Amino acid sequence: MSGVRGLVFGALRARPGQSTILFLLATLALAAATAAPMYAAAAGRTVRLHELRAATGADRAISAWGPLPAAALDRVDSIRRQMGDAARGSGLTEIAGLDLRGQLLPAAASVTLAARDGVCDHLVVTGRCPQAAGEAVVAPAVARALKMGDQLRVGATGLDAPLSLRVVGTYRFKDAAEAYWAGWPGVADASDRVDAPIFVTAQTLLDARPQSVDARFDLVALDAAALAADPEPVEAVAAAVRQAAPASFTVTTLLSRLVSRIHDSEQALTAGVVVGAGQLILICAFVLLLAVGQAAVERRPQTALAALRGAPARHRFLLAVGPNAVLIVAGGLVGFAAGWLAVAAAARFGFDDRAAVRPDPLAYAVAGGTLLLVLAAGVVAERGGQLGARAGGVLEALRQTPPRRRDWRGDMVDLVVVVLAVAAVYQLSSGATGGGVPALAPMLVALACGLVAGRLVLPVAVVVGAAQLRRGRLAGGLAALQLARRPTAHRLLALVTVAVALFGQAVSGLDTVGRAAQARARLELGAERVLDVQAASPATLLAMVHSVDPDGRWAMAAVRQQIGDQTAVAVEADRLATVAYWPQDAPAVSEVAAALRPPTNPTITVTGRELLLDATGPQTRTAVRLVRADGTSFDAVFTDGRAQTPGCVPAGCRLAWFSFPASAEGMQLRQLSQTGPDRVIIDGASFASAGRWRPGFNTGPGEVTVLHGPDWLGARYQPADPRNIASEIRVLAADAPVPMPLVAAGPPSLAQTGQVRQVAGLSAGLRSVDVVGVARGLPGVGDAGYLVDNDYASRLSSEPPEGSVRYQVWLARGAPQSIVDRIRGRVTVVGEQTVAQRRAQLLDRGSGQAVRLNLIAGLLGLALAAAAIAVVAALERGRRVAELRALRVQGLPPGAAAACGRLTYAGLVGGGLLAGVAAAAASWAAVRKVVPAFVDGWTATSVPHAPRPAVAGLALLLAAAALLGAGALAARAIGKGTGPA
């Protein structure tokens, strides 16, 4: 046995070039096989992180909330335990909170006392966090009137006496959109709002024993790694929470939808790994088969001589297979380590998840299976190459002429591949996009195209060669006949076809997915650059933006709110065309702007220092809501017909509404005037105009009737439920259209069916709307939601919107930095994102990760195909040179001999390029279904069906340069070998 071992290693030393090539091929194959599952696992963790970061708080939580009466306050811990039991093993974090709504005394301003688990870890606190009962931290707006340690008095319904709280600090939200808050309605982006919550300890609220508190229990996905990989367990947890929650609680969740999106994104990533790495391993095996098989063919004379000299059959087998097995095993070990290190480096520098990368059982299984496959391929190729020494006899082996017999085994393999490709395409066309055969469809289609193209080499080359020789074109005719006679030609052409198809798929994916992500990023953001800012209300945001960009060239105020699976966005209609990215397939932006902001009654403006109200009949307390130029508002209360209007000189204030504490049926408003400067603001005719006034939205429909006389205005209030009587009756100035114009994202039928008549969001309740336009997608909205005019929506909202509201400034492309600096000087910017950043986030999902991997695989496959041409040329160079020299002796011109070599490889590469382009086009249709650009059902923008011609042309030139370069080098070596006659 030691003698055989010496012969094996001696054979390796005798063929250093072949040994090196085989070692490198085995290394690359095992590296790809090892890296594929490890890359999928590491990239999958990154996909989870990005999906969770992109999700809103409401998307990441199962929330249960509702009122708890005083008698049930002792059950808070019990309910918490039940929620914890429901979440056990789900990877969700339980966060409990209590809210008490009341009034800040003596100002009677609305306020919310809130207690929430671990809240100070998510706040920026100046001072310290409340630790004992009776301590509180407040927003800066409240703290401005206080000093640290000052006492707050808060009254609430059901309290025996107002709560006395000691202020121990002020706070700002670190990130109001983070998952911890889980869409909690008490969170506002503006910590400076006067109604921002006051945070206290839970014991503070429990000790107060109020008549009722609002309790909230959230199960939040904070850890991406701990989150279930399938939506079913999450849905089971939601069902358990619904069963455990008190009957008075409401349970909502969008988490299962998020988990489904993560699952689909991971599936797309896995499918992309199968497409890219699978085809790369296929190409490695293909090249290995060619190299080993051709080397075996070249060694057939030596094998025949060994048989003649009586060498034992087992020694001949070991000498043929042993060196290859040693090289493959050694290359496999190195490839395993190389694949591991490559993925570790990619995770370290390219992924957000920096967890250690280690092979899992799947990686070991795939690597081991690939090693066995490569070993088997090497043995089969070696045995196939040696068959001529036994089947054709010794004399045929010594002739070094390839047999013309067809191998029926090869024909059956080709037929099986074609049948599998047809079956995979059929399954994809039937809607199957999961694992199994459909996931292998791109590889099978490309391989089938390559094998069919290879089968056409022999008949086409014979016909072309004969035609060329009849015309006296020796070089072309001999080159075509050389292709027809070489047994490796059709396999080499099939390899080139598969490599070009893989590279074409990768380039197509990179271009189309990148363009699709760009279009989606523009539509999701709405503008080139979006700043999330703190603002007290939509009106203050509008005023700020107009102060920094009065001409409307660069900036636009927007208010975004997520309502379930829809997005409501209030925009400045007159700035849409200059700032927002408007989709091409939507109605013209000028038409939409005009529809969103139709003409209405002129604004009633107060510019004086004092208001004078002329009213007759039974007098009741009367106030008027005024909105200053900076967007802030205040109530001017009339005393003896006079009310002070601070801040309305000289910029002016908009009159929003009149309010009364009860029905003002007997009271008649006849004239409103101002002093300093003196003028009449509303005369009797204007008060009497029915189109100038409407009931407020803070009471039920039909409860308030606006009364008019020949020169006066009044209001009658009749509550629908005597047990629920409003404390404020409002009559609004009709300076905004009702129903509110709205442009919806969705199917065209929304404009005709009347399906959307009322919407919630961006207001304190439902508002009747008129759908004036529909588009498949809208800026900032995406494919589900609507656009309204910011100013009109603000006027029709009695209070600033609450909940998951984001105040934003949209900036046009090319907006100068001075605009951004001015915005930062006026408000706090809490977040910023550009289209490029959003595009990168989209490409960090499963499909984007798969595209990057496929591009690497495509480049490696192209390099392997070029290497295969060089390897096969090197192995058969001696025989080719001998043939051409013999023809030179018979009179073949030197130029024709050299041209014959060039044309042989040019024809091979040219045929492979043409077949590869066709295979890429055929397999790309399968890739689009197996690895979709978006896995969440996005429909607002389309995905390009093909790469841009310039990109496709550049990719074809690159492939042609690599392959023709390898062929030219091989032909040059053959040309040098023929030499002069």
Coordinates of N, CA, C and O in Angstrom, one line a residue, residues 238-380:
A238 N -51.5 36.0 20.4 CA -52.6 37.0 20.4 C -53.9 36.4 20.8 O -54.7 37.0 21.6
A239 N -54.2 35.2 20.4 CA -55.5 34.5 20.9 C -55.4 34.3 22.4 O -56.5 34.5 23.1
A240 N -54.3 33.9 22.9 CA -54.2 33.7 24.4 C -54.4 35.0 25.1 O -55.0 35.1 26.2
V241 N -53.8 36.1 24.6 CA -54.0 37.4 25.2 C -55.5 37.8 25.2 O -56.0 38.4 26.2
R242 N -56.1 37.6 24.1 CA -57.6 37.9 24.0 C -58.4 37.2 25.1 O -59.3 37.7 25.7
Q243 N -58.0 35.9 25.3 CA -58.7 35.1 26.3 C -58.3 35.6 27.7 O -59.2 35.5 28.6
A244 N -57.1 36.0 27.9 CA -56.7 36.4 29.3 C -57.1 37.8 29.7 O -57.2 38.1 30.8
A245 N -57.3 38.7 28.7 CA -57.6 40.1 29.0 C -59.0 40.2 29.5 O -59.9 39.4 29.2
P246 N -59.3 41.2 30.4 CA -60.6 41.4 31.0 C -61.6 41.7 29.8 O -61.2 42.2 28.7
A247 N -62.9 41.5 30.1 CA -63.9 41.7 29.1 C -64.0 43.1 28.5 O -64.3 43.3 27.4
S248 N -63.6 44.1 29.4 CA -63.7 45.5 29.0 C -62.5 45.9 28.1 O -62.5 47.0 27.7
F249 N -61.5 45.0 27.9 CA -60.3 45.4 27.2 C -60.4 45.2 25.7 O -61.2 44.3 25.3
T250 N -59.7 46.0 25.0 CA -59.6 45.8 23.5 C -58.2 45.3 23.2 O -57.2 45.8 23.8
V251 N -58.1 44.3 22.4 CA -56.8 43.7 22.0 C -56.6 43.9 20.5 O -57.5 43.5 19.7
T252 N -55.5 44.5 20.2 CA -55.2 44.7 18.8 C -53.7 44.3 18.5 O -52.9 44.3 19.4
T253 N -53.4 43.9 17.3 CA -52.1 43.5 16.9 C -51.9 43.5 15.4 O -52.8 43.2 14.7
L254 N -50.8 44.0 15.0 CA -50.3 43.8 13.6 C -49.0 43.0 13.5 O -48.4 42.9 12.5
L255 N -48.7 42.4 14.7 CA -47.4 41.7 14.8 C -47.4 40.5 13.8 O -46.3 40.2 13.2
S256 N -48.5 39.8 13.7 CA -48.4 38.6 12.8 C -48.2 39.0 11.4 O -47.5 38.2 10.7
R257 N -48.7 40.1 11.0 CA -48.4 40.6 9.6 C -46.9 40.9 9.5 O -46.3 40.6 8.5
L258 N -46.3 41.5 10.5 CA -44.8 41.8 10.5 C -44.0 40.5 10.4 O -43.1 40.3 9.6
V259 N -44.4 39.5 11.2 CA -43.7 38.2 11.2 C -43.9 37.5 9.9 O -42.9 36.9 9.4
S260 N -45.0 37.7 9.3 CA -45.2 37.1 7.9 C -44.3 37.7 6.9 O -43.7 37.1 6.1
R261 N -44.1 39.1 7.1 CA -43.2 39.8 6.1 C -41.8 39.3 6.4 O -41.0 39.1 5.4
I262 N -41.4 39.2 7.6 CA -40.0 38.7 7.9 C -39.8 37.3 7.4 O -38.8 37.0 6.7
H263 N -40.8 36.5 7.6 CA -40.8 35.1 7.1 C -40.6 35.1 5.5 O -39.8 34.3 5.0
D264 N -41.4 35.9 4.9 CA -41.4 35.9 3.4 C -40.0 36.5 2.9 O -39.5 36.0 1.9
S265 N -39.5 37.5 3.7 CA -38.2 38.0 3.3 C -37.1 37.0 3.5 O -36.2 36.9 2.6
E266 N -37.2 36.2 4.5 CA -36.2 35.2 4.7 C -36.3 34.1 3.7 O -35.3 33.5 3.2
Q267 N -37.5 33.8 3.3 CA -37.7 32.8 2.2 C -37.1 33.3 0.9 O -36.5 32.5 0.1
A268 N -37.3 34.6 0.6 CA -36.7 35.2 -0.6 C -35.2 35.1 -0.6 O -34.5 34.8 -1.6
L269 N -34.6 35.4 0.6 CA -33.2 35.3 0.8 C -32.7 33.8 0.5 O -31.7 33.6 -0.2
T270 N -33.4 32.9 1.1 CA -33.0 31.5 1.0 C -33.1 31.1 -0.5 O -32.2 30.4 -1.0
A271 N -34.2 31.5 -1.2 CA -34.3 31.2 -2.6 C -33.2 31.8 -3.4 O -32.7 31.2 -4.3
G272 N -32.8 33.0 -3.0 CA -31.7 33.7 -3.8 C -30.4 32.9 -3.6 O -29.6 32.8 -4.5
V273 N -30.2 32.4 -2.3 CA -29.0 31.7 -2.1 C -29.0 30.4 -2.9 O -28.0 30.0 -3.5
V274 N -30.1 29.7 -3.0 CA -30.2 28.5 -3.8 C -29.9 28.8 -5.2 O -29.2 28.1 -5.9
V275 N -30.5 29.9 -5.7 CA -30.3 30.3 -7.1 C -28.8 30.6 -7.4 O -28.2 30.1 -8.4
G276 N -28.2 31.5 -6.6 CA -26.8 31.9 -6.8 C -25.8 30.8 -6.5 O -25.0 30.4 -7.3
A277 N -25.8 30.4 -5.2 CA -24.8 29.4 -4.8 C -25.0 28.0 -5.5 O -24.1 27.4 -5.9
G278 N -26.3 27.7 -5.8 CA -26.5 26.4 -6.5 C -26.0 26.4 -7.9 O -25.3 25.4 -8.3
Q279 N -26.1 27.5 -8.6 CA -25.6 27.6 -9.9 C -24.1 27.7 -9.9 O -23.4 27.1 -10.8
L280 N -23.5 28.3 -8.9 CA -22.1 28.4 -8.8 C -21.5 27.0 -8.6 O -20.5 26.6 -9.2
I281 N -22.1 26.2 -7.7 CA -21.7 24.9 -7.4 C -21.8 24.0 -8.7 O -20.9 23.2 -9.0
L282 N -22.9 24.2 -9.4 CA -23.1 23.5 -10.7 C -22.0 23.8 -11.6 O -21.4 22.9 -12.3
I283 N -21.6 25.1 -11.7 CA -20.5 25.5 -12.7 C -19.2 24.8 -12.2 O -18.4 24.3 -13.0
C284 N -18.9 24.9 -10.9 CA -17.7 24.2 -10.4 C -17.7 22.7 -10.7 O -16.7 22.2 -11.2
A285 N -18.8 22.0 -10.5 CA -18.9 20.6 -10.9 C -18.7 20.4 -12.4 O -18.0 19.5 -12.8
F286 N -19.3 21.3 -13.2 CA -19.2 21.2 -14.6 C -17.7 21.4 -15.0 O -17.2 20.6 -15.8
V287 N -17.0 22.4 -14.5 CA -15.6 22.6 -14.8 C -14.8 21.4 -14.4 O -13.9 20.9 -15.1
L288 N -15.1 20.9 -13.2 CA -14.3 19.8 -12.7 C -14.5 18.5 -13.6 O -13.5 17.8 -13.9
L289 N -15.7 18.3 -14.0 CA -16.0 17.2 -14.9 C -15.2 17.3 -16.2 O -14.6 16.4 -16.7
L290 N -15.2 18.5 -16.7 CA -14.5 18.8 -18.0 C -13.0 18.6 -17.8 O -12.3 17.9 -18.6
A291 N -12.5 19.1 -16.7 CA -11.0 19.0 -16.5 C -10.6 17.6 -16.2 O -9.6 17.1 -16.8
V292 N -11.3 16.9 -15.3 CA -10.9 15.5 -15.0 C -11.1 14.6 -16.2 O -10.3 13.8 -16.5
G293 N -12.3 14.8 -16.9 CA -12.6 14.0 -18.0 C -11.6 14.2 -19.1 O -11.1 13.2 -19.7
Q294 N -11.3 15.4 -19.4 CA -10.3 15.7 -20.5 C -8.9 15.2 -20.1 O -8.2 14.6 -21.0
A295 N -8.5 15.3 -18.9 CA -7.2 14.8 -18.4 C -7.2 13.3 -18.6 O -6.2 12.7 -19.0
A296 N -8.3 12.6 -18.2 CA -8.4 11.2 -18.4 C -8.2 10.8 -19.8 O -7.6 9.8 -20.2
V297 N -8.9 11.5 -20.7 CA -8.8 11.3 -22.2 C -7.3 11.4 -22.6 O -6.8 10.6 -23.4
E298 N -6.7 12.4 -22.2 CA -5.3 12.6 -22.6 C -4.4 11.5 -22.0 O -3.3 11.3 -22.6
R299 N -4.8 10.9 -20.9 CA -3.9 9.9 -20.3 C -4.3 8.5 -20.8 O -3.7 7.5 -20.3
R300 N -5.2 8.4 -21.7 CA -5.6 7.0 -22.2 C -4.5 6.2 -22.8 O -4.4 5.0 -22.5
P301 N -3.6 6.8 -23.6 CA -2.5 6.0 -24.1 C -1.6 5.4 -22.9 O -1.2 4.3 -23.0
Q302 N -1.3 6.2 -21.9 CA -0.5 5.7 -20.8 C -1.3 4.6 -20.1 O -0.7 3.6 -19.6
T303 N -2.6 4.8 -19.9 CA -3.4 3.7 -19.3 C -3.4 2.4 -20.1 O -3.3 1.3 -19.6
A304 N -3.5 2.6 -21.4 CA -3.4 1.4 -22.3 C -2.1 0.7 -22.2 O -2.0 -0.5 -22.2
L305 N -1.0 1.5 -22.2 CA 0.3 0.9 -22.1 C 0.5 0.2 -20.8 O 1.2 -0.9 -20.7
A306 N -0.1 0.8 -19.7 CA 0.0 0.1 -18.4 C -0.7 -1.2 -18.4 O -0.2 -2.2 -17.8
A307 N -1.8 -1.3 -19.1 CA -2.5 -2.5 -19.2 C -1.7 -3.6 -20.0 O -1.7 -4.8 -19.7
L308 N -1.1 -3.1 -21.1 CA -0.3 -4.0 -21.9 C 0.9 -4.6 -21.1 O 1.3 -5.7 -21.3
R309 N 1.4 -3.8 -20.2 CA 2.6 -4.2 -19.4 C 2.2 -5.0 -18.2 O 3.1 -5.4 -17.4
G310 N 0.9 -5.3 -18.0 CA 0.5 -6.2 -16.9 C 0.2 -5.5 -15.6 O 0.2 -6.2 -14.6
A311 N 0.1 -4.2 -15.5 CA -0.2 -3.6 -14.2 C -1.6 -4.1 -13.7 O -2.6 -4.1 -14.5
P312 N -1.7 -4.4 -12.4 CA -3.0 -4.8 -11.9 C -4.1 -3.8 -12.1 O -3.8 -2.6 -12.0
A313 N -5.3 -4.2 -12.2 CA -6.5 -3.3 -12.5 C -6.7 -2.4 -11.3 O -7.0 -1.2 -11.5
R314 N -6.5 -2.9 -10.1 CA -6.8 -2.0 -8.9 C -5.7 -0.9 -8.8 O -6.0 0.2 -8.4
H315 N -4.5 -1.2 -9.2 CA -3.4 -0.2 -9.2 C -3.7 0.9 -10.2 O -3.5 2.0 -10.0
R316 N -4.2 0.4 -11.4 CA -4.5 1.4 -12.5 C -5.7 2.3 -12.0 O -5.6 3.5 -12.3
F317 N -6.6 1.7 -11.3 CA -7.8 2.5 -10.8 C -7.3 3.5 -9.7 O -7.7 4.7 -9.8
L318 N -6.5 3.0 -8.8 CA -6.0 3.9 -7.8 C -5.1 5.0 -8.3 O -5.2 6.2 -7.9
L319 N -4.3 4.7 -9.3 CA -3.5 5.7 -9.9 C -4.3 6.7 -10.7 O -4.0 7.9 -10.8
A320 N -5.5 6.3 -11.2 CA -6.3 7.2 -12.0 C -7.2 8.1 -11.0 O -7.4 9.3 -11.2
V321 N -7.8 7.4 -10.0 CA -8.7 8.1 -9.1 C -8.1 8.7 -7.9 O -8.5 9.7 -7.4
G322 N -7.0 8.0 -7.4 CA -6.4 8.5 -6.1 C -5.9 9.9 -6.1 O -6.3 10.7 -5.2
P323 N -5.2 10.4 -7.1 CA -4.7 11.7 -7.1 C -5.9 12.7 -7.0 O -5.8 13.7 -6.3
N324 N -6.9 12.4 -7.8 CA -8.1 13.4 -7.8 C -8.7 13.4 -6.5 O -9.1 14.4 -6.0
A325 N -8.9 12.2 -5.8 CA -9.5 12.2 -4.5 C -8.7 12.9 -3.5 O -9.3 13.7 -2.7
V326 N -7.4 12.8 -3.5 CA -6.6 13.5 -2.6 C -6.8 15.0 -2.7 O -6.9 15.8 -1.8
L327 N -6.7 15.5 -4.0 CA -6.9 16.9 -4.3 C -8.2 17.4 -3.9 O -8.4 18.5 -3.3
I328 N -9.3 16.6 -4.1 CA -10.6 17.1 -3.8 C -10.8 17.2 -2.3 O -11.4 18.1 -1.8
V329 N -10.4 16.2 -1.6 CA -10.5 16.2 -0.1 C -9.7 17.4 0.5 O -10.2 18.1 1.3
A330 N -8.5 17.5 0.0 CA -7.7 18.6 0.5 C -8.3 20.0 0.2 O -8.4 20.9 1.0
G331 N -8.8 20.1 -1.1 CA -9.4 21.3 -1.5 C -10.7 21.6 -0.7 O -11.1 22.7 -0.4
G332 N -11.4 20.5 -0.4 CA -12.7 20.6 0.3 C -12.4 21.2 1.7 O -13.2 22.0 2.2
L333 N -11.4 20.7 2.4 CA -11.1 21.2 3.8 C -10.7 22.7 3.7 O -11.2 23.5 4.6
V334 N -9.9 23.0 2.8 CA -9.5 24.4 2.6 C -10.7 25.3 2.3 O -10.9 26.4 2.8
G335 N -11.6 24.7 1.3 CA -12.8 25.5 0.9 C -13.7 25.7 2.1 O -14.4 26.8 2.2
F336 N -13.9 24.7 3.0 CA -14.8 24.8 4.1 C -14.3 26.0 5.0 O -15.1 26.9 5.4
A337 N -13.0 26.0 5.3 CA -12.5 27.1 6.1 C -12.6 28.5 5.3 O -12.9 29.5 6.0
A338 N -12.3 28.5 4.0 CA -12.4 29.7 3.3 C -13.9 30.3 3.2 O -14.1 31.5 3.4
G339 N -14.8 29.4 3.0 CA -16.2 29.8 3.0 C -16.7 30.4 4.4 O -17.3 31.4 4.5
W340 N -16.2 29.7 5.5 CA -16.5 30.2 6.8 C -15.9 31.6 7.0 O -16.6 32.5 7.5
L341 N -14.6 31.8 6.7 CA -14.0 33.1 6.9 C -14.6 34.1 6.0 O -14.7 35.3 6.4
A342 N -15.0 33.8 4.8 CA -15.6 34.8 3.9 C -16.9 35.3 4.5 O -17.2 36.5 4.5
V343 N -17.8 34.4 5.0 CA -19.1 34.8 5.6 C -18.8 35.6 6.9 O -19.5 36.6 7.1
A344 N -17.8 35.2 7.7 CA -17.5 35.9 8.9 C -17.1 37.4 8.5 O -17.5 38.3 9.2
A345 N -16.3 37.5 7.5 CA -15.8 38.8 7.1 C -17.0 39.7 6.6 O -17.1 40.9 6.9
A346 N -17.9 39.0 5.8 CA -19.1 39.7 5.3 C -20.0 40.2 6.4 O -20.5 41.3 6.4
A347 N -20.1 39.3 7.4 CA -21.0 39.7 8.6 C -20.3 40.8 9.4 O -21.0 41.7 9.9
R348 N -19.0 40.8 9.5 CA -18.3 41.7 10.3 C -18.4 43.1 9.7 O -18.5 44.1 10.4
F349 N -18.3 43.2 8.4 CA -18.1 44.5 7.8 C -19.4 44.9 6.9 O -19.5 46.1 6.6
G350 N -20.3 44.0 6.6 CA -21.4 44.3 5.8 C -22.7 44.2 6.4 O -23.7 44.7 5.9
F351 N -22.8 43.5 7.6 CA -24.1 43.3 8.2 C -24.2 44.1 9.5 O -23.2 44.3 10.2
D352 N -25.4 44.4 9.9 CA -25.6 45.1 11.1 C -25.5 44.2 12.3 O -25.2 44.5 13.4
D353 N -25.9 42.9 12.1 CA -25.8 41.9 13.2 C -24.4 41.4 13.3 O -23.9 40.8 12.4
R354 N -23.7 41.7 14.3 CA -22.3 41.4 14.5 C -22.1 40.1 15.3 O -21.1 39.8 15.9
A355 N -23.2 39.3 15.4 CA -23.1 38.0 16.1 C -22.0 37.1 15.5 O -21.8 37.2 14.3
A356 N -21.4 36.3 16.3 CA -20.3 35.4 15.8 C -21.0 34.4 14.8 O -22.0 33.9 15.0
V357 N -20.2 34.2 13.7 CA -20.7 33.3 12.6 C -20.1 32.0 12.8 O -18.8 31.9 12.8
R358 N -20.9 31.0 13.0 CA -20.4 29.6 13.2 C -21.2 28.7 12.3 O -22.4 28.9 12.1
P359 N -20.5 27.6 11.8 CA -21.3 26.7 11.0 C -22.4 26.0 11.8 O -22.1 25.6 12.9
D360 N -23.6 25.8 11.2 CA -24.6 25.1 11.9 C -24.7 23.7 11.2 O -24.0 23.4 10.3
P361 N -25.6 22.9 11.8 CA -25.7 21.5 11.2 C -26.0 21.6 9.7 O -25.6 20.7 8.9
L362 N -26.8 22.6 9.2 CA -27.1 22.6 7.8 C -25.9 22.9 7.0 O -25.7 22.3 5.9
A363 N -25.0 23.8 7.5 CA -23.8 24.1 6.8 C -22.9 22.9 6.7 O -22.3 22.6 5.6
Y364 N -22.8 22.1 7.8 CA -22.0 20.8 7.7 C -22.6 19.9 6.8 O -21.9 19.2 6.0
A365 N -23.9 19.8 6.8 CA -24.6 18.8 5.9 C -24.4 19.2 4.4 O -24.1 18.3 3.6
V366 N -24.6 20.5 4.1 CA -24.4 20.9 2.7 C -23.0 20.7 2.2 O -22.7 20.3 1.1
A367 N -22.0 21.1 3.1 CA -20.6 21.0 2.7 C -20.3 19.5 2.5 O -19.6 19.1 1.6
G368 N -20.7 18.7 3.5 CA -20.4 17.2 3.3 C -21.0 16.6 2.1 O -20.4 15.9 1.3
G369 N -22.3 17.0 1.8 CA -22.9 16.5 0.6 C -22.3 17.0 -0.7 O -22.1 16.2 -1.6
T370 N -21.8 18.2 -0.7 CA -21.1 18.8 -1.8 C -19.8 18.1 -2.0 O -19.4 17.8 -3.2
L371 N -19.1 17.8 -1.0 CA -17.8 17.1 -1.1 C -18.0 15.7 -1.7 O -17.2 15.3 -2.6
L372 N -19.0 15.0 -1.2 CA -19.3 13.7 -1.8 C -19.7 13.8 -3.2 O -19.3 12.9 -4.1
L373 N -20.5 14.8 -3.5 CA -20.9 15.0 -4.9 C -19.7 15.3 -5.8 O -19.6 14.7 -6.9
V374 N -18.8 16.1 -5.4 CA -17.6 16.5 -6.1 C -16.7 15.2 -6.3 O -16.1 15.0 -7.4
L375 N -16.6 14.5 -5.2 CA -15.8 13.2 -5.3 C -16.4 12.3 -6.3 O -15.7 11.7 -7.2
A376 N -17.7 12.1 -6.3 CA -18.4 11.2 -7.2 C -18.2 11.7 -8.6 O -18.0 10.9 -9.6
A377 N -18.3 13.1 -8.8 CA -18.2 13.6 -10.1 C -16.7 13.4 -10.7 O -16.5 13.0 -11.8
G378 N -15.7 13.5 -9.8 CA -14.4 13.2 -10.2 C -14.2 11.8 -10.6 O -13.5 11.5 -11.6
V379 N -14.8 10.9 -9.8 CA -14.6 9.4 -10.1 C -15.3 9.1 -11.5 O -14.8 8.4 -12.3
V380 N -16.6 9.7 -11.6 CA -17.3 9.4 -12.8 C -16.6 10.0 -14.1 O -16.5 9.3 -15.1

